[in-house]
Tab-separated table of C-alpha atoms (C1' of nucleotides) in Angstrom:
chain	number	residue	atom	x	y	z
A	1104	UNK	CA	-15.622	-11.334	-36.339
A	1105	UNK	CA	-12.968	-8.769	-36.313
A	1106	UNK	CA	-9.999	-9.854	-34.230
A	1107	UNK	CA	-9.150	-7.413	-31.663
A	1108	UNK	CA	-5.358	-6.516	-30.848
A	1109	UNK	CA	-4.601	-6.077	-27.348
A	1110	UNK	CA	-1.331	-4.940	-25.810
A	1111	UNK	CA	-1.214	-6.169	-22.159
A	1112	UNK	CA	0.488	-4.010	-19.650
A	1113	UNK	CA	1.469	-5.272	-15.986
A	1114	UNK	CA	4.803	-5.580	-13.856
A	1115	UNK	CA	3.948	-8.870	-12.749
A	1116	UNK	CA	5.342	-11.847	-15.300
A	1117	UNK	CA	2.985	-14.153	-13.912
A	1118	UNK	CA	-0.348	-11.967	-14.381
A	1119	UNK	CA	0.665	-11.315	-17.740
A	1120	UNK	CA	1.270	-14.867	-18.495
A	1121	UNK	CA	-2.360	-15.814	-16.694
A	1122	UNK	CA	-4.008	-12.762	-18.652
A	1123	UNK	CA	-2.265	-14.086	-22.359
A	1124	UNK	CA	-3.667	-17.588	-21.175
A	1125	UNK	CA	-7.169	-16.577	-20.408
A	1126	UNK	CA	-7.402	-13.801	-23.884
A	1127	UNK	CA	-6.164	-17.158	-25.714
A	1128	UNK	CA	-9.086	-18.705	-25.082
A	1129	UNK	CA	-11.270	-16.165	-26.807
A	1130	UNK	CA	-11.119	-16.886	-30.934
A	1131	UNK	CA	-11.400	-13.043	-31.441
A	1132	UNK	CA	-8.738	-11.531	-29.298
A	1133	UNK	CA	-5.155	-11.394	-30.155
A	1134	UNK	CA	-2.149	-10.214	-27.544
A	1135	UNK	CA	0.214	-8.640	-29.591
A	1136	UNK	CA	2.549	-7.568	-26.965
A	1137	UNK	CA	3.368	-6.919	-23.340
A	1138	UNK	CA	4.933	-4.154	-21.466
A	1139	UNK	CA	6.001	-4.362	-17.744
A	1140	UNK	CA	6.025	-0.530	-16.999
A	1141	UNK	CA	4.597	2.733	-18.422
A	1142	UNK	CA	7.775	3.619	-20.228
A	1143	UNK	CA	7.519	0.295	-22.454
A	1144	UNK	CA	3.797	0.378	-22.739
A	1145	UNK	CA	4.112	3.516	-24.265
A	1146	UNK	CA	6.710	2.530	-26.694
A	1147	UNK	CA	4.924	-0.764	-27.557
A	1148	UNK	CA	1.780	1.152	-27.996
A	1149	UNK	CA	3.553	3.317	-30.589
A	1150	UNK	CA	5.060	0.425	-32.205
A	1151	UNK	CA	2.076	-1.972	-32.502
A	1152	UNK	CA	-0.735	0.177	-32.612
A	1153	UNK	CA	-3.306	-2.042	-30.977
A	1154	UNK	CA	-6.906	-1.882	-30.683
A	1155	UNK	CA	-6.734	-1.585	-26.578
A	1156	UNK	CA	-4.353	-1.261	-24.127
A	1157	UNK	CA	-4.888	-3.258	-21.136
A	1158	UNK	CA	-3.462	-1.141	-18.138
A	1159	UNK	CA	-2.270	-1.878	-15.063
A	1160	UNK	CA	-1.896	1.031	-12.285
A	1161	UNK	CA	0.748	0.519	-10.192
A	1162	UNK	CA	4.019	-0.137	-12.084
A	1163	UNK	CA	7.666	0.874	-11.181
A	1164	UNK	CA	9.405	3.564	-13.684
A	1165	UNK	CA	6.130	4.820	-15.066
A	1166	UNK	CA	3.219	4.503	-13.599
A	1167	UNK	CA	-0.222	3.701	-15.687
A	1168	UNK	CA	-1.660	7.181	-15.224
A	1169	UNK	CA	1.336	9.059	-16.891
A	1170	UNK	CA	1.556	6.081	-19.908
A	1171	UNK	CA	-2.058	6.734	-20.078
A	1172	UNK	CA	-2.003	10.360	-20.582
A	1173	UNK	CA	0.850	9.792	-22.936
A	1174	UNK	CA	-0.850	7.068	-25.237
A	1175	UNK	CA	-4.330	8.948	-25.229
A	1176	UNK	CA	-2.624	12.332	-26.001
A	1177	UNK	CA	-0.803	11.030	-28.804
A	1178	UNK	CA	-2.940	11.922	-31.711
A	1179	UNK	CA	-1.566	9.190	-34.084
A	1180	UNK	CA	-2.679	6.591	-31.945
A	1181	UNK	CA	-6.291	7.397	-32.567
A	1182	UNK	CA	-7.496	4.426	-32.914
A	1183	UNK	CA	-5.943	2.819	-29.660
A	1184	UNK	CA	-7.972	2.666	-26.833
A	1185	UNK	CA	-6.771	2.499	-23.241
A	1186	UNK	CA	-8.446	0.267	-20.662
A	1187	UNK	CA	-7.440	0.395	-17.131
A	1188	UNK	CA	-7.207	-2.719	-15.047
A	1189	UNK	CA	-6.605	-1.825	-11.484
A	1190	UNK	CA	-7.107	-3.272	-7.864
A	1191	UNK	CA	-8.510	-0.056	-6.691
A	1192	UNK	CA	-11.476	1.998	-7.148
A	1193	UNK	CA	-10.452	5.283	-5.419
A	1194	UNK	CA	-12.229	8.656	-6.921
A	1195	UNK	CA	-8.724	10.013	-7.790
A	1196	UNK	CA	-7.728	7.447	-9.727
A	1197	UNK	CA	-10.813	6.886	-11.611
A	1198	UNK	CA	-10.645	10.734	-12.117
A	1199	UNK	CA	-7.394	10.998	-13.211
A	1200	UNK	CA	-7.568	8.066	-15.802
A	1201	UNK	CA	-10.655	9.357	-17.156
A	1202	UNK	CA	-9.234	12.638	-17.819
A	1203	UNK	CA	-5.819	11.512	-19.293
A	1204	UNK	CA	-8.261	9.654	-21.806
A	1205	UNK	CA	-9.031	6.253	-20.487
A	1206	UNK	CA	-12.002	4.854	-21.942
A	1207	UNK	CA	-12.883	1.769	-19.671
A	1208	UNK	CA	-12.148	1.126	-15.856
A	1209	UNK	CA	-11.895	-2.368	-14.882
A	1210	UNK	CA	-11.293	-3.611	-11.152
A	1211	UNK	CA	-9.178	-6.981	-11.052
A	1212	UNK	CA	-12.042	-8.878	-9.330
A	1213	UNK	CA	-14.524	-8.887	-11.983
A	1214	UNK	CA	-14.915	-11.986	-14.260
A	1215	UNK	CA	-14.168	-13.056	-17.494
A	1216	UNK	CA	-17.526	-12.605	-19.034
A	1217	UNK	CA	-17.304	-8.953	-18.306
A	1218	UNK	CA	-13.671	-8.471	-19.253
A	1219	UNK	CA	-14.931	-10.085	-22.615
A	1220	UNK	CA	-17.501	-7.163	-22.852
A	1221	UNK	CA	-15.070	-4.325	-21.938
A	1222	UNK	CA	-12.544	-5.340	-24.391
A	1223	UNK	CA	-15.169	-5.330	-27.117
A	1224	UNK	CA	-16.834	-2.028	-26.130
A	1225	UNK	CA	-13.473	-0.341	-25.209
A	1226	UNK	CA	-11.845	-1.261	-28.214
A	1227	UNK	CA	-14.868	0.150	-30.417
A	1228	UNK	CA	-13.796	3.273	-28.745
A	1229	UNK	CA	-16.628	3.359	-26.187
A	1230	UNK	CA	-16.941	3.895	-22.533
A	1231	UNK	CA	-17.117	0.865	-20.280
A	1232	UNK	CA	-16.844	0.975	-16.441
A	1233	UNK	CA	-17.477	-1.733	-14.128
A	1234	UNK	CA	-20.224	-1.495	-11.738
A	1235	UNK	CA	-18.264	-0.543	-8.474
A	1236	UNK	CA	-16.345	2.169	-10.475
A	1237	UNK	CA	-19.689	3.571	-11.810
A	1238	UNK	CA	-20.813	3.786	-8.219
A	1239	UNK	CA	-17.532	5.653	-6.948
A	1240	UNK	CA	-18.301	7.999	-9.701
A	1241	UNK	CA	-22.060	8.344	-8.800
A	1242	UNK	CA	-21.601	8.756	-5.151
A	1243	UNK	CA	-22.073	12.338	-3.830
A	1244	UNK	CA	-18.535	14.357	-3.583
A	1245	UNK	CA	-17.581	15.369	-0.082
A	1246	UNK	CA	-15.600	18.656	-0.837
A	1247	UNK	CA	-13.269	18.291	-3.707
A	1248	UNK	CA	-10.918	20.783	-3.158
A	1249	UNK	CA	-9.053	20.095	-6.312
A	1250	UNK	CA	-10.950	21.620	-8.519
A	1251	UNK	CA	-12.326	19.494	-12.215
A	1252	UNK	CA	-9.530	19.564	-14.657
A	1253	UNK	CA	-6.626	20.485	-12.444
A	1254	UNK	CA	-6.203	17.017	-11.767
A	1255	UNK	CA	-2.539	16.172	-13.099
A	1256	UNK	CA	0.079	17.491	-10.695
A	1257	UNK	CA	3.656	16.053	-11.458
A	1258	UNK	CA	5.532	14.690	-8.632
A	1259	UNK	CA	9.119	15.343	-8.941
A	1260	UNK	CA	11.894	12.938	-9.156
A	1261	UNK	CA	13.329	14.402	-5.815
A	1262	UNK	CA	9.888	14.222	-4.119
A	1263	UNK	CA	9.694	10.827	-5.402
A	1264	UNK	CA	12.810	9.834	-3.483
A	1265	UNK	CA	11.607	11.523	-0.522
A	1266	UNK	CA	8.469	9.573	-0.364
A	1267	UNK	CA	10.054	6.235	-0.924
A	1268	UNK	CA	12.259	6.836	2.141
A	1269	UNK	CA	8.829	7.883	4.124
A	1270	UNK	CA	7.844	4.440	2.901
A	1271	UNK	CA	11.006	2.771	4.744
A	1272	UNK	CA	9.762	4.534	7.997
A	1273	UNK	CA	12.072	7.362	8.008
A	1274	UNK	CA	11.292	10.706	9.288
A	1275	UNK	CA	12.775	14.088	8.192
A	1276	UNK	CA	15.959	13.814	9.698
A	1277	UNK	CA	16.716	10.267	8.590
A	1278	UNK	CA	15.710	11.290	5.195
A	1279	UNK	CA	17.553	14.118	4.944
A	1280	UNK	CA	20.961	12.145	6.305
A	1281	UNK	CA	20.235	9.742	3.584
A	1282	UNK	CA	20.113	12.291	0.752
A	1283	UNK	CA	22.631	14.586	2.494
A	1284	UNK	CA	20.276	17.634	2.740
A	1285	UNK	CA	18.810	19.861	5.333
A	1286	UNK	CA	16.286	18.570	7.404
A	1287	UNK	CA	14.483	21.563	6.399
A	1288	UNK	CA	15.021	20.789	2.765
A	1289	UNK	CA	13.143	17.556	3.569
A	1290	UNK	CA	10.321	19.414	5.276
A	1291	UNK	CA	9.656	21.830	2.598
A	1292	UNK	CA	9.452	18.799	-0.123
A	1293	UNK	CA	7.293	17.096	2.094
A	1294	UNK	CA	5.064	20.229	2.741
A	1295	UNK	CA	4.926	20.751	-1.055
A	1296	UNK	CA	3.923	17.389	-1.910
A	1297	UNK	CA	0.993	17.031	0.790
A	1298	UNK	CA	-0.181	20.865	-0.832
A	1299	UNK	CA	-0.010	19.259	-4.370
A	1300	UNK	CA	-1.562	15.912	-3.601
A	1301	UNK	CA	-4.402	17.952	-1.554
A	1302	UNK	CA	-3.232	15.633	1.409
A	1303	UNK	CA	-2.863	16.377	4.999
A	1304	UNK	CA	-0.565	13.558	6.557
A	1305	UNK	CA	2.342	11.431	5.874
A	1306	UNK	CA	-0.522	8.330	6.210
A	1307	UNK	CA	-2.264	9.586	2.682
A	1308	UNK	CA	0.943	9.914	1.019
A	1309	UNK	CA	2.130	6.644	2.134
A	1310	UNK	CA	-1.110	5.097	1.095
A	1311	UNK	CA	-0.876	7.175	-2.171
A	1312	UNK	CA	2.755	5.830	-3.054
A	1313	UNK	CA	1.555	2.307	-2.060
A	1314	UNK	CA	-1.581	2.319	-4.758
A	1315	UNK	CA	1.041	3.212	-7.213
A	1316	UNK	CA	3.711	0.784	-6.959
A	1317	UNK	CA	6.353	3.255	-5.859
A	1318	UNK	CA	7.333	1.132	-2.893
A	1319	UNK	CA	9.924	-1.106	-5.028
A	1320	UNK	CA	12.082	1.386	-6.965
A	1321	UNK	CA	10.184	3.490	-9.588
B	1488	UNK	CA	3.019	-38.698	-14.356
B	1489	UNK	CA	1.161	-37.874	-11.029
B	1490	UNK	CA	-1.290	-35.210	-11.344
B	1491	UNK	CA	-0.886	-32.231	-8.606
B	1492	UNK	CA	-4.252	-30.805	-7.278
B	1493	UNK	CA	-4.037	-27.531	-6.833
B	1494	UNK	CA	-6.214	-24.788	-4.625
B	1495	UNK	CA	-5.497	-21.242	-5.939
B	1496	UNK	CA	-6.032	-18.455	-3.449
B	1497	UNK	CA	-6.291	-14.894	-4.241
B	1498	UNK	CA	-9.048	-12.148	-3.920
B	1499	UNK	CA	-9.034	-11.078	-7.462
B	1500	UNK	CA	-11.327	-12.959	-9.696
B	1501	UNK	CA	-9.437	-12.067	-13.054
B	1502	UNK	CA	-6.139	-13.355	-11.251
B	1503	UNK	CA	-7.907	-16.470	-10.469
B	1504	UNK	CA	-9.268	-17.077	-13.703
B	1505	UNK	CA	-5.929	-16.112	-15.240
B	1506	UNK	CA	-3.892	-18.730	-13.302
B	1507	UNK	CA	-6.335	-21.385	-13.756
B	1508	UNK	CA	-6.039	-20.859	-17.862
B	1509	UNK	CA	-2.346	-20.692	-17.269
B	1510	UNK	CA	-2.076	-23.791	-15.319
B	1511	UNK	CA	-4.836	-25.593	-17.273
B	1512	UNK	CA	-1.928	-25.836	-20.098
B	1513	UNK	CA	0.067	-28.020	-17.981
B	1514	UNK	CA	-1.341	-31.717	-18.214
B	1515	UNK	CA	0.015	-32.359	-14.774
B	1516	UNK	CA	-1.604	-29.848	-13.275
B	1517	UNK	CA	-5.526	-29.686	-11.671
B	1518	UNK	CA	-7.057	-26.727	-10.133
B	1519	UNK	CA	-9.451	-28.340	-7.991
B	1520	UNK	CA	-10.881	-25.496	-6.153
B	1521	UNK	CA	-10.512	-21.528	-5.922
B	1522	UNK	CA	-10.939	-19.178	-2.837
B	1523	UNK	CA	-11.054	-15.472	-2.634
B	1524	UNK	CA	-9.790	-14.948	1.253
B	1525	UNK	CA	-8.179	-16.777	3.889
B	1526	UNK	CA	-11.307	-17.954	5.447
B	1527	UNK	CA	-12.169	-19.792	2.691
B	1528	UNK	CA	-8.968	-21.045	1.643
B	1529	UNK	CA	-8.941	-22.702	5.252
B	1530	UNK	CA	-12.118	-24.184	4.244
B	1531	UNK	CA	-11.683	-25.512	0.969
B	1532	UNK	CA	-7.993	-26.773	1.949
B	1533	UNK	CA	-10.017	-29.094	4.558
B	1534	UNK	CA	-12.446	-29.946	2.340
B	1535	UNK	CA	-10.431	-30.668	-1.047
B	1536	UNK	CA	-6.994	-31.844	0.529
B	1537	UNK	CA	-5.249	-30.335	-2.510
B	1538	UNK	CA	-1.819	-31.357	-2.870
B	1539	UNK	CA	-0.594	-27.741	-2.996
B	1540	UNK	CA	-2.286	-24.237	-1.966
B	1541	UNK	CA	-1.167	-21.096	-3.930
B	1542	UNK	CA	-1.834	-18.503	-1.549
B	1543	UNK	CA	-2.047	-14.841	-2.204
B	1544	UNK	CA	-1.043	-12.396	1.049
B	1545	UNK	CA	-3.214	-9.731	0.639
B	1546	UNK	CA	-6.892	-10.630	0.949
B	1547	UNK	CA	-9.860	-9.722	2.862
B	1548	UNK	CA	-11.375	-11.236	5.965
B	1549	UNK	CA	-8.468	-13.187	6.771
B	1550	UNK	CA	-5.219	-12.889	5.307
B	1551	UNK	CA	-2.633	-15.310	3.870
B	1552	UNK	CA	-0.439	-15.186	6.709
B	1553	UNK	CA	-3.148	-16.164	9.320
B	1554	UNK	CA	-4.510	-18.901	6.340
B	1555	UNK	CA	-1.530	-20.571	5.918
B	1556	UNK	CA	-0.719	-20.782	9.724
B	1557	UNK	CA	-4.214	-22.820	9.864
B	1558	UNK	CA	-3.541	-24.850	7.538
B	1559	UNK	CA	-0.126	-25.694	8.008
B	1560	UNK	CA	-0.607	-26.114	11.486
B	1561	UNK	CA	-3.872	-28.684	10.714
B	1562	UNK	CA	-1.843	-32.014	11.315
B	1563	UNK	CA	-4.791	-33.746	9.211
B	1564	UNK	CA	-3.651	-31.527	6.213
B	1565	UNK	CA	-0.058	-33.386	6.199
B	1566	UNK	CA	-0.322	-33.640	2.406
B	1567	UNK	CA	-1.169	-30.230	1.741
B	1568	UNK	CA	1.491	-27.808	1.293
B	1569	UNK	CA	1.252	-23.999	0.892
B	1570	UNK	CA	3.269	-21.994	-1.799
B	1571	UNK	CA	3.201	-18.313	-1.352
B	1572	UNK	CA	2.253	-15.920	-4.269
B	1573	UNK	CA	3.011	-12.434	-3.430
B	1574	UNK	CA	3.842	-9.079	-4.709
B	1575	UNK	CA	6.416	-8.352	-2.117
B	1576	UNK	CA	9.496	-9.651	-0.589
B	1577	UNK	CA	9.772	-8.199	2.510
B	1578	UNK	CA	11.911	-9.701	5.359
B	1579	UNK	CA	9.073	-9.573	7.513
B	1580	UNK	CA	6.159	-11.562	5.043
B	1581	UNK	CA	9.071	-14.357	4.098
B	1582	UNK	CA	10.022	-14.921	7.946
B	1583	UNK	CA	6.357	-15.059	9.036
B	1584	UNK	CA	5.094	-17.287	6.699
B	1585	UNK	CA	8.151	-19.517	6.688
B	1586	UNK	CA	7.435	-19.934	10.465
B	1587	UNK	CA	3.811	-20.268	9.351
B	1588	UNK	CA	4.602	-23.230	7.787
B	1589	UNK	CA	4.575	-22.318	4.115
B	1590	UNK	CA	7.297	-24.564	1.821
B	1591	UNK	CA	7.540	-22.129	-1.086
B	1592	UNK	CA	7.649	-18.595	-1.874
B	1593	UNK	CA	7.266	-17.025	-5.303
B	1594	UNK	CA	6.791	-13.197	-6.407
B	1595	UNK	CA	4.377	-12.213	-9.021
B	1596	UNK	CA	6.665	-11.335	-11.141
B	1597	UNK	CA	8.691	-14.794	-12.105
B	1598	UNK	CA	7.576	-16.588	-14.975
B	1599	UNK	CA	5.563	-19.509	-16.040
B	1600	UNK	CA	8.739	-22.175	-16.125
B	1601	UNK	CA	9.904	-21.311	-12.564
B	1602	UNK	CA	6.135	-21.257	-11.370
B	1603	UNK	CA	5.844	-24.903	-12.826
B	1604	UNK	CA	9.514	-25.935	-11.135
B	1605	UNK	CA	8.429	-24.647	-7.992
B	1606	UNK	CA	4.935	-26.272	-8.018
B	1607	UNK	CA	6.400	-29.682	-8.380
B	1608	UNK	CA	8.928	-29.012	-5.678
B	1609	UNK	CA	6.640	-27.759	-3.228
B	1610	UNK	CA	4.000	-30.118	-3.911
B	1611	UNK	CA	6.263	-32.824	-3.249
B	1612	UNK	CA	7.208	-31.516	0.318
B	1613	UNK	CA	10.107	-29.502	-0.523
B	1614	UNK	CA	11.396	-26.014	-0.348
B	1615	UNK	CA	11.403	-23.366	-3.002
B	1616	UNK	CA	12.130	-20.020	-2.856
B	1617	UNK	CA	12.640	-17.912	-5.875
B	1618	UNK	CA	15.766	-15.887	-6.113
B	1619	UNK	CA	15.097	-12.501	-4.781
B	1620	UNK	CA	13.092	-14.505	-1.837
B	1621	UNK	CA	16.655	-16.383	-1.117
B	1622	UNK	CA	18.439	-12.954	-1.419
B	1623	UNK	CA	16.431	-11.285	0.854
B	1624	UNK	CA	16.597	-13.693	3.518
B	1625	UNK	CA	20.682	-13.936	2.918
B	1626	UNK	CA	21.155	-10.452	3.099
B	1627	UNK	CA	22.621	-9.345	6.453
B	1628	UNK	CA	20.028	-8.265	9.161
B	1629	UNK	CA	20.313	-4.920	10.423
B	1630	UNK	CA	19.198	-5.299	14.165
B	1631	UNK	CA	16.307	-7.621	14.464
B	1632	UNK	CA	14.587	-5.991	17.740
B	1633	UNK	CA	11.846	-8.554	17.252
B	1634	UNK	CA	13.463	-11.886	18.405
B	1635	UNK	CA	13.442	-15.013	16.346
B	1636	UNK	CA	10.431	-17.390	16.610
B	1637	UNK	CA	8.421	-14.776	18.316
B	1638	UNK	CA	6.766	-13.496	14.811
B	1639	UNK	CA	3.200	-13.925	15.027
B	1640	UNK	CA	1.713	-10.925	17.027
B	1641	UNK	CA	-2.085	-10.736	17.075
B	1642	UNK	CA	-3.588	-7.995	16.052
B	1643	UNK	CA	-7.240	-7.379	17.817
B	1644	UNK	CA	-10.445	-6.511	15.692
B	1645	UNK	CA	-10.575	-3.345	17.377
B	1646	UNK	CA	-6.670	-2.502	16.317
B	1647	UNK	CA	-7.551	-3.501	12.618
B	1648	UNK	CA	-10.211	-0.592	12.646
B	1649	UNK	CA	-8.096	1.880	13.952
B	1650	UNK	CA	-5.458	1.017	11.180
B	1651	UNK	CA	-8.253	1.283	8.553
B	1652	UNK	CA	-9.091	4.418	9.640
B	1653	UNK	CA	-5.748	5.912	9.696
B	1654	UNK	CA	-5.415	4.581	6.172
B	1655	UNK	CA	-8.045	6.967	5.305
B	1656	UNK	CA	-5.917	9.829	6.490
B	1657	UNK	CA	-7.748	10.366	10.098
B	1658	UNK	CA	-6.109	11.615	12.946
B	1659	UNK	CA	-6.509	10.042	16.571
B	1660	UNK	CA	-9.388	12.648	17.500
B	1661	UNK	CA	-11.422	11.766	14.140
B	1662	UNK	CA	-10.704	8.388	14.624
B	1663	UNK	CA	-12.194	8.924	18.097
B	1664	UNK	CA	-15.357	10.376	16.722
B	1665	UNK	CA	-15.837	7.762	14.155
B	1666	UNK	CA	-15.807	4.794	16.722
B	1667	UNK	CA	-17.308	6.532	19.621
B	1668	UNK	CA	-14.330	6.763	21.660
B	1669	UNK	CA	-12.002	8.887	23.424
B	1670	UNK	CA	-9.170	10.171	21.826
B	1671	UNK	CA	-7.173	8.797	24.546
B	1672	UNK	CA	-8.211	5.405	23.748
B	1673	UNK	CA	-7.048	5.728	20.320
B	1674	UNK	CA	-4.124	6.574	21.190
B	1675	UNK	CA	-3.325	3.887	23.296
B	1676	UNK	CA	-4.546	1.398	20.576
B	1677	UNK	CA	-2.090	3.062	18.527
B	1678	UNK	CA	0.654	2.856	21.089
B	1679	UNK	CA	-0.123	-0.802	21.294
B	1680	UNK	CA	-0.153	-1.514	17.615
B	1681	UNK	CA	3.391	0.051	17.209
B	1682	UNK	CA	4.712	-1.649	19.988
B	1683	UNK	CA	3.329	-5.129	18.522
B	1684	UNK	CA	4.881	-4.608	15.494
B	1685	UNK	CA	7.975	-3.269	16.185
B	1686	UNK	CA	7.091	0.005	14.515
B	1687	UNK	CA	7.685	3.601	15.170
B	1688	UNK	CA	5.851	5.564	12.895
B	1689	UNK	CA	2.349	5.973	11.399
B	1690	UNK	CA	3.926	5.614	8.128
B	1691	UNK	CA	5.100	2.014	8.603
B	1692	UNK	CA	1.651	1.023	9.622
B	1693	UNK	CA	0.051	2.314	6.871
B	1694	UNK	CA	2.846	0.266	4.283
B	1695	UNK	CA	2.161	-2.967	6.726
B	1696	UNK	CA	-1.764	-2.818	6.127
B	1697	UNK	CA	-1.362	-1.762	2.426
B	1698	UNK	CA	0.744	-4.675	1.938
B	1699	UNK	CA	-1.821	-6.786	3.636
B	1700	UNK	CA	-4.705	-5.600	1.619
B	1701	UNK	CA	-6.339	-4.037	4.441
B	1702	UNK	CA	-7.449	-1.263	2.409
B	1703	UNK	CA	-10.818	-2.410	1.574
B	1704	UNK	CA	-12.731	-3.941	4.334
B	1705	UNK	CA	-10.749	-6.430	5.890
C	1394	DT	C1'	19.525	32.869	-23.466
C	1395	DA	C1'	16.147	34.338	-20.583
C	1396	DA	C1'	12.269	32.429	-18.030
C	1397	DA	C1'	10.382	28.533	-15.616
C	1398	DA	C1'	10.638	25.125	-12.523
C	1399	DA	C1'	12.930	22.386	-9.319
C	1400	DA	C1'	15.916	21.654	-5.299
C	1401	DT	C1'	17.823	23.700	-1.624
C	1402	DA	C1'	17.506	25.957	3.061
C	1403	DC	C1'	15.519	28.526	6.979
C	1404	DC	C1'	11.882	31.129	10.555
C	1405	DC	C1'	8.006	30.337	13.569
C	1406	DG	C1'	4.051	28.090	16.157
C	1407	DG	C1'	0.400	25.233	16.829
C	1408	DA	C1'	-0.725	20.442	16.031
C	1409	DT	C1'	-0.206	15.678	16.356
C	1410	DT	C1'	2.490	11.805	17.569
C	1411	DC	C1'	5.449	9.041	20.365
C	1412	DT	C1'	7.151	7.006	24.360
C	1413	DG	C1'	6.384	5.259	29.112
C	1414	DG	C1'	3.658	4.500	32.385
C	1415	DT	C1'	-1.058	3.501	35.043
C	1416	DA	C1'	-5.614	1.888	35.932
C	1417	DT	C1'	-10.419	0.003	35.251
C	1418	DT	C1'	-13.941	-2.369	32.679
C	1419	DT	C1'	-15.915	-5.831	29.736
C	1420	DC	C1'	-15.788	-10.311	27.677
C	1421	DA	C1'	-14.425	-14.860	25.876
C	1422	DC	C1'	-12.487	-19.351	27.345
C	1423	DG	C1'	-10.665	-22.758	29.896
D	364	DC	C1'	-16.443	-18.729	37.893
D	365	DG	C1'	-11.922	-17.153	37.722
D	366	DT	C1'	-8.201	-15.467	34.916
D	367	DG	C1'	-6.455	-13.190	31.025
D	368	DA	C1'	-6.635	-10.665	27.073
D	369	DA	C1'	-9.187	-6.681	24.883
D	370	DA	C1'	-11.100	-2.528	25.150
D	371	DT	C1'	-11.482	1.533	27.672
D	372	DA	C1'	-9.158	5.854	29.109
D	373	DC	C1'	-5.691	9.159	31.537
D	374	DC	C1'	-1.331	11.779	32.432
D	375	DA	C1'	2.887	14.103	31.105
D	376	DG	C1'	6.932	15.450	28.422
D	377	DA	C1'	9.478	14.869	24.336
D	378	DA	C1'	9.998	14.824	19.217
D	379	DT	C1'	7.938	15.066	15.232
D	380	DC	C1'	5.040	16.767	11.888
D	381	DC	C1'	2.042	20.626	9.703
D	382	DG	C1'	0.878	24.827	7.754
D	383	DG	C1'	2.224	29.465	6.562
D	384	DG	C1'	5.453	31.930	5.099
D	385	DT	C1'	10.663	33.795	2.550
D	386	DA	C1'	14.735	33.430	-0.245
D	387	DT	C1'	18.747	31.469	-3.132
D	388	DT	C1'	20.835	28.350	-6.162
D	389	DT	C1'	20.798	25.028	-9.534
D	390	DT	C1'	18.714	22.866	-13.561
D	391	DT	C1'	15.529	22.675	-17.400
D	392	DT	C1'	13.523	24.166	-21.023
D	393	DA	C1'	10.967	26.811	-24.393
DNA sequence: TAAAAAATACCCGGATTCTGGTATTTCACG
DNA sequence: CGTGAAATACCAGAATCCGGGTATTTTTTA
């Protein structure tokens, strides 16, 4: 039985330790590295060339979506497959990550048996989605205004700053003060963000950011 | 050395498995039970009388704050101490949980050495806060309109339903339709929620709910 | 260095939320 | 079986946000 080399990516130290302890109980798994944000994940993936990257989504600095894009887009990392391990099963997440090149998508509340199976499947380059994720993908789509394949919309640095202040319950005026801008500018940014993400309210924005872990400096 | 009996509470199966694997490496720790939401946590704490409950906050059905209140308020559970294990170090969380009776507060990105120490300290009935949490508590308070000791405000069932629909980017009118109510009623509820939580915008509400894990049925 | 992207700023009008009331009905708990 | 909390519903004004634009300056990057 071949040993599978694993890179663990999660911003929570205890989760990393726990996963490592869990995986070390399996003789055919070998955790070769850990990363605590997207940037580190890309670096370590390049350096260590693991068979599989187990990737969290919400992380500071660079989230798991961007990191997945970079890793899967790197042709010299052909033998490295990405499996997402997330709390959320939103359609947006699933779509974006599949388009980014992830081969697997597990929820954090699946059991260890399924984790085992998923790691084997994905590290062999095959697809593995846990049941709730499959169901989400199979469910009828309502309207889908953002067209297929056009999934990736980069949010700029300034836009992220503004979102972070929105999370702190600030209105356009207060954000403008905090960033030394005109309120008009802040509203333009907000408008642009809403449009990019195909959303229509601050509530959606806050949710979007929270799901990606942007609440603590990112 | 006495064995410390532990009840693990977290809604993510893999986190439970990971923590269990991690703790099983320590000879003086014994995981005697697991719970996946607040209600279960209270039940198992009562039945198993562990020395320590390691409690996540965001959970469906009943969150960790309520569960902590119930466990610490139960006089027959004098020997059971609660240690919170959370992603967030908001002042509100810390205050509420300390008032609820938690003895410890660890962030998920602390290391295993600190976890060990914290478990020993808290299971002995002493207080343990990790450094970032201490810093948050020590930091000067801005205004603090909700007075001390008046921390707990119960959010009703109906109010939670409305918050959940706000997370789905619905406005008052759409929420009213979904619940077969008058828009006026929905706005009254929103007003009451904002007042209860001492907030002033939907953004804060969404953040509040996301931090508690109310996004997936709760 | 030229073109593209990001950041800045403004106008306008309609929609929605927020604030501060009041008031009636339903339901649960002691 | 009564009292209080929860849920329902309305009014009105002020503040804020959302959608649709346009336009200039700065920064990146190809």
